[in-house]
Short mmCIF file of C-alpha atoms in Angstrom, two decimals:
data_model
loop_
_atom_site.label_atom_id
_atom_site.label_comp_id
_atom_site.label_asym_id
_atom_site.label_seq_id
_atom_site.Cartn_x
_atom_site.Cartn_y
_atom_site.Cartn_z
CA MET Y 124 11.78 5.07 -13.60
CA ARG Y 125 9.19 2.48 -12.60
CA PRO Y 126 9.74 -1.09 -13.81
CA ASP Y 127 7.47 -1.94 -16.74
CA THR Y 128 8.65 -5.27 -18.14
CA PRO Y 129 9.44 -8.65 -16.52
CA ALA Y 130 13.14 -7.99 -17.08
CA ASP Y 131 12.83 -4.61 -15.34
CA HIS Y 132 11.15 -6.24 -12.36
CA THR Y 133 13.85 -8.92 -12.17
CA THR Y 134 16.54 -6.22 -12.25
CA GLU Y 135 14.81 -4.29 -9.47
CA ALA Y 136 14.46 -7.47 -7.39
CA GLU Y 137 18.18 -8.13 -7.74
CA ARG Y 138 18.97 -4.55 -6.67
CA LEU Y 139 16.79 -4.95 -3.59
CA LEU Y 140 18.46 -8.24 -2.71
CA ARG Y 141 21.89 -6.58 -2.92
CA THR Y 142 20.62 -3.76 -0.70
CA ALA Y 143 19.30 -6.29 1.81
CA ALA Y 144 22.73 -7.90 1.96
CA THR Y 145 24.25 -4.50 2.69
CA TYR Y 146 21.63 -3.54 5.28
CA PRO Y 147 20.72 -6.80 7.08
CA GLU Y 148 18.75 -4.88 9.71
CA ASP Y 149 16.28 -3.96 6.95
CA HIS Y 150 16.18 -7.34 5.22
CA GLU Y 151 12.49 -8.05 5.91
CA PRO Y 152 10.91 -5.09 4.05
CA LEU Y 153 13.54 -5.28 1.32
CA LEU Y 154 12.99 -9.01 0.71
CA LEU Y 155 9.23 -8.49 0.71
CA ARG Y 156 9.60 -5.83 -1.95
CA ALA Y 157 11.96 -8.05 -3.94
CA ALA Y 158 9.44 -10.90 -3.77
CA ALA Y 159 6.70 -8.60 -5.09
CA HIS Y 160 8.89 -7.68 -8.08
CA LEU Y 161 9.65 -11.33 -8.74
CA GLU Y 162 5.92 -12.07 -8.79
CA LEU Y 163 5.46 -9.29 -11.34
CA ALA Y 164 8.32 -10.77 -13.36
CA GLY Y 165 6.53 -14.12 -13.40
CA ASP Y 166 9.22 -15.80 -11.30
CA ARG Y 167 6.74 -17.03 -8.69
CA ALA Y 168 8.78 -20.01 -7.52
CA ARG Y 169 11.66 -17.75 -6.58
CA ALA Y 170 9.25 -15.36 -4.86
CA THR Y 171 8.01 -18.29 -2.76
CA ASP Y 172 11.61 -19.08 -1.83
CA LEU Y 173 12.01 -15.53 -0.53
CA TYR Y 174 8.82 -15.82 1.53
CA ASP Y 175 10.15 -19.09 2.99
CA THR Y 176 13.48 -17.44 3.77
CA LEU Y 177 11.67 -14.69 5.67
CA LEU Y 178 9.45 -17.14 7.55
CA GLY Y 179 12.57 -18.98 8.66
CA SER Y 180 14.14 -15.84 10.15
CA THR Y 181 11.67 -14.82 12.90
CA PRO Y 182 10.00 -12.00 10.93
CA SER Y 183 8.13 -9.15 12.59
CA ASN Y 184 4.88 -9.92 10.73
CA PRO Y 185 4.73 -13.63 9.85
CA THR Y 186 0.98 -13.64 9.14
CA LEU Y 187 1.44 -10.98 6.46
CA ILE Y 188 4.20 -13.03 4.83
CA ARG Y 189 2.09 -16.19 4.95
CA ALA Y 190 -0.80 -14.33 3.32
CA LEU Y 191 1.46 -13.06 0.53
CA LYS Y 192 2.89 -16.57 0.07
CA ALA Y 193 -0.61 -18.05 -0.23
CA ALA Y 194 -1.62 -15.49 -2.85
CA ASN Y 195 1.53 -16.23 -4.83
CA LEU Y 196 1.22 -20.01 -4.57
CA TRP Y 197 -2.35 -20.06 -5.86
CA GLU Y 198 -1.30 -18.06 -8.92
CA TYR Y 199 1.02 -20.81 -10.13
CA GLY Y 200 -1.00 -23.89 -9.45
CA HIS Y 201 -0.51 -24.70 -5.75
CA GLU Y 202 -4.15 -24.24 -4.77
CA ALA Y 203 -4.29 -26.83 -1.99
CA GLU Y 204 -1.27 -25.41 -0.19
CA ALA Y 205 -2.58 -21.88 -0.62
CA ARG Y 206 -5.95 -22.84 0.87
CA ALA Y 207 -4.26 -24.46 3.85
CA ILE Y 208 -2.20 -21.34 4.50
CA ILE Y 209 -5.28 -19.11 4.20
CA GLU Y 210 -7.13 -21.18 6.78
CA GLY Y 211 -4.09 -20.96 9.03
CA VAL Y 212 -3.97 -17.18 8.74
CA ARG Y 213 -7.67 -16.92 9.60
CA ALA Y 214 -7.15 -19.17 12.63
CA GLN Y 215 -4.33 -16.93 13.87
CA VAL Y 216 -6.72 -13.92 13.90
CA PRO Y 217 -4.19 -11.24 12.89
CA GLN Y 218 -4.68 -7.84 14.48
CA ASP Y 219 -3.94 -5.77 11.38
CA ALA Y 220 -5.93 -5.44 8.18
CA ALA Y 221 -3.30 -6.30 5.55
CA PRO Y 222 -3.20 -10.13 5.95
CA TRP Y 223 -7.00 -10.27 6.02
CA GLU Y 224 -7.35 -8.27 2.83
CA ILE Y 225 -4.70 -10.27 0.99
CA ILE Y 226 -6.27 -13.65 1.72
CA ALA Y 227 -9.82 -12.40 1.10
CA GLU Y 228 -8.83 -10.86 -2.24
CA THR Y 229 -7.01 -14.08 -3.15
CA LEU Y 230 -10.23 -16.00 -2.61
CA GLU Y 231 -12.15 -13.38 -4.57
CA ALA Y 232 -9.70 -13.52 -7.47
CA HIS Y 233 -10.32 -17.26 -7.79
CA ASP Y 234 -14.13 -16.94 -7.70
CA GLU Y 235 -14.45 -18.10 -4.09
CA LEU Y 236 -16.81 -15.22 -3.34
CA GLU Y 237 -18.63 -16.76 -0.38
CA ALA Y 238 -15.36 -17.64 1.34
CA SER Y 239 -14.01 -14.18 0.53
CA GLU Y 240 -17.06 -12.49 2.03
CA ALA Y 241 -16.83 -14.63 5.17
CA THR Y 242 -13.15 -13.68 5.54
CA PHE Y 243 -13.82 -9.98 5.06
CA THR Y 244 -16.66 -10.15 7.58
CA GLN Y 245 -14.52 -11.90 10.16
CA ALA Y 246 -11.91 -9.16 9.74
CA ALA Y 247 -14.48 -6.34 9.94
CA GLU Y 248 -15.94 -7.70 13.15
CA LEU Y 249 -12.45 -7.87 14.63
CA LEU Y 250 -10.90 -4.62 13.42
CA ALA Y 251 -13.61 -2.06 12.57
CA ASP Y 252 -15.10 -0.11 15.47
CA GLY Y 253 -17.52 1.98 13.44
CA GLU Y 254 -16.00 5.26 14.61
CA ASP Y 255 -12.49 6.14 13.44
CA GLU Y 256 -11.10 3.45 11.14
CA ASP Y 257 -7.61 3.90 9.76
CA TYR Y 258 -6.92 3.74 6.03
CA ALA Y 259 -6.21 0.00 5.99
CA THR Y 260 -9.48 -0.82 7.75
CA GLN Y 261 -11.40 1.52 5.44
CA SER Y 262 -9.88 -0.32 2.49
CA LEU Y 263 -10.96 -3.64 4.00
CA LEU Y 264 -14.55 -2.43 4.40
CA THR Y 265 -14.57 -1.11 0.82
CA SER Y 266 -13.33 -4.43 -0.54
CA ARG Y 267 -15.93 -6.29 1.53
CA HIS Y 268 -18.61 -4.03 0.03
CA ARG Y 269 -17.40 -5.02 -3.46
CA VAL Y 270 -17.60 -8.75 -2.79
CA ARG Y 271 -21.04 -8.50 -1.18
CA ARG Y 272 -22.25 -6.50 -4.19
CA MET Y 273 -21.02 -9.31 -6.44
CA LEU Y 274 -23.00 -11.76 -4.31
CA ALA Y 275 -26.14 -9.56 -4.53
CA LEU Y 276 -26.38 -9.38 -0.72
CA GLU Y 277 -28.41 -6.71 1.05
CA HIS Y 278 -26.42 -3.94 2.68
CA ASP Y 279 -25.58 -4.50 6.33
CA ALA Y 280 -24.10 -2.14 8.92
CA TRP Y 281 -20.54 -2.56 7.60
CA ASP Y 282 -21.67 -1.83 4.03
CA HIS Y 283 -23.33 1.37 5.22
CA ARG Y 284 -20.12 2.24 7.06
CA ALA Y 285 -18.12 1.71 3.85
CA ASP Y 286 -20.55 4.01 2.02
CA ALA Y 287 -20.13 6.67 4.72
CA LEU Y 288 -16.33 6.50 4.55
CA HIS Y 289 -16.22 6.65 0.74
CA THR Y 290 -15.33 10.17 -0.43
CA GLY Y 291 -15.43 9.69 -4.20
CA ALA Y 292 -18.00 11.33 -6.44
CA VAL Y 293 -19.27 7.97 -7.71
CA PRO Y 294 -21.11 5.85 -5.08
CA LEU Y 295 -19.67 2.48 -4.16
CA ASP Y 296 -22.79 0.71 -5.40
CA GLU Y 297 -22.07 2.00 -8.89
CA LEU Y 298 -18.34 1.36 -8.70
CA HIS Y 299 -19.01 -2.18 -7.53
CA ASP Y 300 -21.79 -2.89 -10.00
CA PRO Y 301 -21.20 -6.54 -11.02
CA LYS Y 302 -21.80 -5.70 -14.69
CA ARG Y 303 -19.00 -3.18 -14.58
CA LEU Y 304 -16.66 -5.53 -12.75
CA TRP Y 305 -17.43 -8.42 -15.07
CA SER Y 306 -16.81 -6.21 -18.09
CA LEU Y 307 -13.17 -6.07 -16.99
CA GLY Y 308 -12.98 -9.68 -18.17
CA SER Y 309 -14.46 -8.97 -21.58
CA ASP Y 310 -12.86 -10.44 -24.69
CA ASP Y 311 -13.50 -7.18 -26.56
CA PRO Y 312 -10.34 -5.02 -26.24
CA ALA Y 313 -12.26 -1.81 -26.93
CA GLU Y 314 -14.84 -2.55 -24.25
CA LEU Y 315 -12.14 -3.50 -21.79
CA GLN Y 316 -10.12 -0.35 -22.44
CA ALA Y 317 -13.20 1.85 -22.14
CA GLU Y 318 -14.08 0.37 -18.77
CA ILE Y 319 -10.53 0.67 -17.48
CA THR Y 320 -10.41 4.30 -18.55
CA ARG Y 321 -13.73 5.05 -16.88
CA LEU Y 322 -12.70 3.38 -13.62
CA ARG Y 323 -9.43 5.26 -13.51
CA SER Y 324 -11.11 8.59 -14.15
CA GLU Y 325 -13.60 8.00 -11.34
CA LEU Y 326 -11.57 6.40 -8.60
CA GLY Y 327 -8.07 5.62 -9.80
CA SER Y 328 -6.70 2.12 -9.81
CA TYR Y 329 -8.88 1.04 -6.91
CA ARG Y 330 -7.28 -2.38 -6.56
CA THR Y 331 -3.66 -1.36 -6.94
CA ALA Y 332 -1.75 -3.15 -4.18
CA LEU Y 333 -4.28 -2.15 -1.53
CA SER Y 334 -2.71 -4.41 1.07
CA ARG Y 335 0.92 -4.33 0.09
CA PRO Y 336 3.10 -2.84 2.81
CA PHE Y 337 4.90 -0.51 0.41
CA PRO Y 338 3.42 2.97 0.78
CA VAL Y 339 3.87 5.84 -1.60
CA ALA Y 340 5.84 8.03 0.76
CA VAL Y 341 6.92 11.66 0.99
CA LEU Y 342 9.79 13.07 3.01
CA HIS Y 343 9.35 15.00 6.24
CA TRP Y 344 12.43 16.92 7.27
CA PRO Y 345 12.32 18.00 10.94
CA GLU Y 346 13.14 21.69 11.23
CA ALA Y 347 16.72 21.24 12.47
CA GLU Y 348 17.45 18.67 9.76
CA LEU Y 349 15.98 20.89 7.05
CA ASP Y 350 18.07 23.85 8.20
CA GLU Y 351 21.20 21.70 8.04
CA LEU Y 352 20.23 20.30 4.64
CA VAL Y 353 19.69 23.69 3.00
CA ALA Y 354 22.80 25.16 4.64
CA SER Y 355 24.93 22.28 3.36
CA TYR Y 356 23.30 22.08 -0.09
CA PRO Y 357 21.92 25.50 -1.13
CA GLU Y 358 20.85 23.97 -4.45
CA LEU Y 359 17.92 22.40 -2.59
CA GLU Y 360 16.55 25.70 -1.32
CA ALA Y 361 14.19 25.83 -4.30
CA GLU Y 362 12.66 22.56 -3.06
CA TYR Y 363 12.40 23.76 0.53
CA PRO Y 364 12.20 27.58 0.73
CA THR Y 365 11.03 27.55 4.38
CA TYR Y 366 10.12 24.97 7.00
CA ALA Y 367 6.51 26.18 7.10
CA ALA Y 368 6.26 25.87 3.33
CA HIS Y 369 7.71 22.35 3.55
CA LEU Y 370 4.98 21.26 6.00
CA THR Y 371 2.23 22.88 3.91
CA ASP Y 372 3.51 21.36 0.66
CA LEU Y 373 3.82 17.92 2.28
CA GLU Y 374 0.19 17.86 3.44
CA ALA Y 375 -1.03 19.28 0.12
CA SER Y 376 0.88 16.66 -1.87
CA LEU Y 377 -0.57 13.83 0.18
CA ARG Y 378 -4.10 15.16 -0.20
CA GLU Y 379 -3.64 15.40 -3.97
CA LEU Y 380 -2.40 11.82 -4.12
CA GLN Y 381 -5.33 10.66 -2.00
CA ALA Y 382 -7.79 12.51 -4.23
CA ALA Y 383 -6.23 10.78 -7.25
CA GLY Y 384 -6.94 7.38 -5.67
CA THR Y 385 -3.35 6.54 -4.70
CA PRO Y 386 -3.38 3.90 -1.93
CA ASN Y 387 -1.06 3.31 1.01
CA LEU Y 388 0.26 6.83 1.50
CA GLY Y 389 2.97 7.43 4.07
CA ILE Y 390 5.41 9.92 5.56
CA VAL Y 391 9.07 9.09 6.17
CA PRO Y 392 11.32 11.10 8.51
CA ALA Y 393 14.49 12.26 6.79
CA THR Y 394 17.90 13.06 8.24
CA VAL Y 395 20.92 14.63 6.60
CA PRO Y 396 23.41 11.84 7.46
CA SER Y 397 21.03 9.20 6.14
CA TYR Y 398 20.42 11.19 2.96
CA GLU Y 399 24.14 11.72 2.40
CA ALA Y 400 24.78 7.99 2.82
CA PHE Y 401 22.02 7.25 0.32
CA ALA Y 402 23.47 9.72 -2.20
CA ALA Y 403 26.89 8.08 -1.83
CA SER Y 404 25.34 4.64 -2.43
CA GLU Y 405 23.85 6.00 -5.64
CA SER Y 406 27.19 7.56 -6.71
CA SER Y 407 25.56 10.97 -6.75
CA THR Y 408 25.64 14.25 -4.85
CA PRO Y 409 23.08 15.15 -2.17
CA ALA Y 410 22.57 18.44 -4.00
CA ASN Y 411 20.74 16.55 -6.77
CA PRO Y 412 16.99 17.11 -6.19
CA ASP Y 413 16.15 14.06 -8.32
CA LEU Y 414 17.49 11.89 -5.49
CA LEU Y 415 14.83 13.07 -3.01
CA PRO Y 416 11.93 10.88 -4.22
CA GLN Y 417 14.30 7.90 -4.59
CA TYR Y 418 15.46 8.46 -1.00
CA ALA Y 419 11.84 8.53 0.17
CA THR Y 420 11.06 5.28 -1.67
CA THR Y 421 14.10 3.55 -0.20
CA LEU Y 422 13.19 4.57 3.35
CA ALA Y 423 9.63 3.36 2.81
CA ALA Y 424 10.92 0.01 1.51
CA ARG Y 425 12.85 -0.35 4.76
CA GLY Y 426 9.66 0.01 6.75
CA ARG Y 427 10.33 3.58 7.94
CA ALA Y 428 7.05 5.09 6.72
CA THR Y 429 4.20 6.19 8.98
CA PRO Y 430 0.75 5.74 7.38
CA TRP Y 431 -1.08 8.90 6.35
CA PRO Y 432 -3.57 10.28 7.20
CA PRO Y 433 -3.51 9.69 10.93
CA ALA Y 434 -6.77 9.60 12.85
CA ARG Y 435 -8.07 13.11 13.53
CA THR Y 436 -7.63 12.54 17.27
CA ALA Y 437 -4.08 11.17 16.91
CA ALA Y 438 -0.96 13.30 17.19
CA CYS Y 439 -0.18 15.26 14.03
CA TRP Y 440 2.64 13.89 11.89
CA CYS Y 441 4.50 17.23 12.04
CA GLY Y 442 5.37 16.87 15.74
CA SER Y 443 3.54 20.00 16.87
CA GLY Y 444 2.00 18.20 19.84
CA ARG Y 445 -1.53 18.96 18.65
CA THR Y 446 -3.96 16.42 17.25
CA TYR Y 447 -4.05 15.97 13.48
CA GLY Y 448 -7.60 17.36 13.34
CA GLU Y 449 -6.45 20.53 15.12
CA CYS Y 450 -3.25 20.87 13.09
CA HIS Y 451 -2.56 19.82 9.49
CA GLY Y 452 -5.76 17.79 9.29
CA ALA Y 453 -7.94 20.85 9.87
CA ASP Y 454 -10.32 21.56 6.99
#
């Protein structure tokens, strides 16, 4: 069950902190996830403490953590410190899209549209090659398009690229119409609900944690692992009738999630020993199919997910040795 209330988010944060203590090798993704839940619970000071703890432990992605800390600080009144951190992140010129999008959206959220646009543009010039952008870079270009639309700027090459990458039925210009975006701040509950419903029906929750490093992940069982799993736990055969069906269902599920507007999709490799250990930690049996999505979420929280979809010229996620475009990415 997904957390819905501040108390639920606090409980989930505490669970993640206990897990991090048990698995210190995975403390960075687990503490990041715990900090996100604390933010949602309104406990922003404690979330900042977790970010500081991570920054003091030689993290693998310090610019991402600084960006998240800046966004959190600004939300509870520490604007000057947040601005200083944002300038520091820009000066470090990170080579991945997530820190850029977090700081640019933070500026956007606080009506600093010109600064947001400048940040998005700096990131686009650094990361987008105009040929085969990954999902995170596509998201960055889409967000840049939104901010420039709010500023009533003429389309430039990156805006046209965002339009070309957009696959939804409703054009970005309409989705990013300032009147529609401003209506989300209306004082009329009926108007607000109508606009939210319309946006969800057209594109999904288009600003749902676009830059958070917590993908919605599905399990990929390598063939030998799947054979061992089904042999050991025949109750799971209904979930995985054959290896070929498993691969087909995996790709189909991800495409359905993408079509529904779900961001940050990923694939996590599963193994039987790891799954059995997870089941034991949950005081359950591996034969319980309800554990499978929880297992996938836990692996993703530990940073084990590979982003999906890969580039069409990259190796396919299934391990066939062919490119994604020639294998499961074929139309």
